[in-house]
CSV table of C-alpha atoms in Angstrom, one decimal:
chain,number,residue,atom,x,y,z
A,210,MET,CA,0.0,0.0,0.0
A,211,ALA,CA,2.8,2.4,0.8
A,212,SER,CA,4.0,2.2,-2.8
A,213,LYS,CA,0.7,3.6,-4.0
A,214,ILE,CA,1.1,6.8,-1.9
A,215,PRO,CA,2.6,9.6,-4.1
A,216,LEU,CA,6.2,10.2,-3.1
A,217,LYS,CA,5.7,14.0,-2.6
A,218,LEU,CA,2.7,13.3,-0.2
A,219,LYS,CA,4.7,10.6,1.6
A,220,ASP,CA,7.6,12.9,2.1
A,221,GLN,CA,5.3,15.7,3.5
A,222,ILE,CA,3.7,13.3,6.0
A,223,GLU,CA,7.0,11.9,7.1
A,224,ARG,CA,8.3,15.4,7.7
A,225,ILE,CA,5.1,16.2,9.8
A,226,ILE,CA,5.6,12.9,11.8
A,227,LEU,CA,9.2,13.7,12.5
A,228,LYS,CA,8.4,17.3,13.4
A,229,ILE,CA,5.7,16.2,15.9
A,230,LEU,CA,8.0,13.6,17.5
A,231,TYR,CA,10.8,16.2,17.7
A,232,GLU,CA,8.6,18.7,19.4
A,233,GLU,CA,6.9,16.3,21.7
A,234,LYS,CA,10.0,14.1,22.3
A,235,SER,CA,7.7,11.0,22.2
A,236,VAL,CA,4.0,10.2,21.7
A,237,ARG,CA,2.5,7.3,23.7
A,238,THR,CA,0.2,5.7,21.2
A,239,LEU,CA,-0.2,5.2,17.4
A,240,LYS,CA,-3.6,6.8,17.6
A,241,LEU,CA,-2.3,10.0,19.3
A,242,LEU,CA,0.5,10.3,16.8
A,243,ALA,CA,-2.0,9.8,13.8
A,244,GLU,CA,-4.4,12.4,15.3
A,245,GLY,CA,-1.5,14.8,15.7
A,246,VAL,CA,-0.6,14.3,12.1
A,247,LEU,CA,-4.2,14.8,11.0
A,248,GLU,CA,-4.3,18.1,12.9
A,249,ARG,CA,-1.2,19.3,11.1
A,250,THR,CA,-2.4,18.2,7.7
A,251,MET,CA,-5.6,20.2,8.2
A,252,ILE,CA,-3.6,23.3,9.0
A,253,GLU,CA,-1.4,22.7,6.0
A,254,ARG,CA,-4.4,21.9,3.8
A,255,ILE,CA,-3.2,18.4,2.9
A,256,THR,CA,-6.0,15.8,2.3
A,257,ILE,CA,-5.1,12.4,3.7
A,258,SER,CA,-6.8,9.6,5.6
A,259,GLU,CA,-5.9,8.3,9.0
A,260,LYS,CA,-5.3,4.8,7.4
A,261,ILE,CA,-2.7,6.2,5.1
A,262,ILE,CA,-1.0,8.1,7.9
A,263,THR,CA,-0.9,4.8,10.0
A,264,THR,CA,0.6,3.0,6.9
A,265,ILE,CA,3.3,5.7,6.6
A,266,ILE,CA,4.1,5.5,10.4
A,267,ASN,CA,4.4,1.7,10.2
A,268,HIS,CA,6.6,2.0,7.1
A,269,MET,CA,8.9,4.5,8.9
A,270,ASN,CA,9.1,2.1,11.9
A,271,LYS,CA,10.0,-0.7,9.6
A,272,ASN,CA,12.7,1.4,8.0
A,273,ARG,CA,14.0,2.4,11.5
A,274,LYS,CA,13.4,6.1,11.1
A,275,ILE,CA,11.2,6.0,14.2
A,276,GLN,CA,10.5,3.4,16.8
A,277,PHE,CA,7.9,2.4,19.4
A,278,THR,CA,8.7,1.1,22.9
A,279,GLN,CA,6.2,0.3,25.6
A,280,LYS,CA,8.0,2.5,28.1
A,281,GLU,CA,8.4,5.6,26.0
A,282,GLY,CA,5.9,5.3,23.1
A,283,TRP,CA,6.8,6.6,19.6
A,284,LYS,CA,10.0,8.5,19.2
A,285,ILE,CA,12.6,9.4,16.6
A,286,ARG,CA,15.3,6.8,16.2
A,287,ILE,CA,18.8,8.3,16.1
């Protein structure tokens, strides 16, 4: 599914995800992170569904750009 997402849109959403995690240090749940991304996309007038956002988050986790731990939640992987 991630391959069907236009590259420009995927890059925009990845940037928003990283920005949220940088500002918040970590986000406890996938749902909270996705909701934060949805809020930002509304402000920036980007039309995207929560399902696609979740797909991008999971893809970033798989590619080790971000990670989830039970103790700290979602955070940027450095």
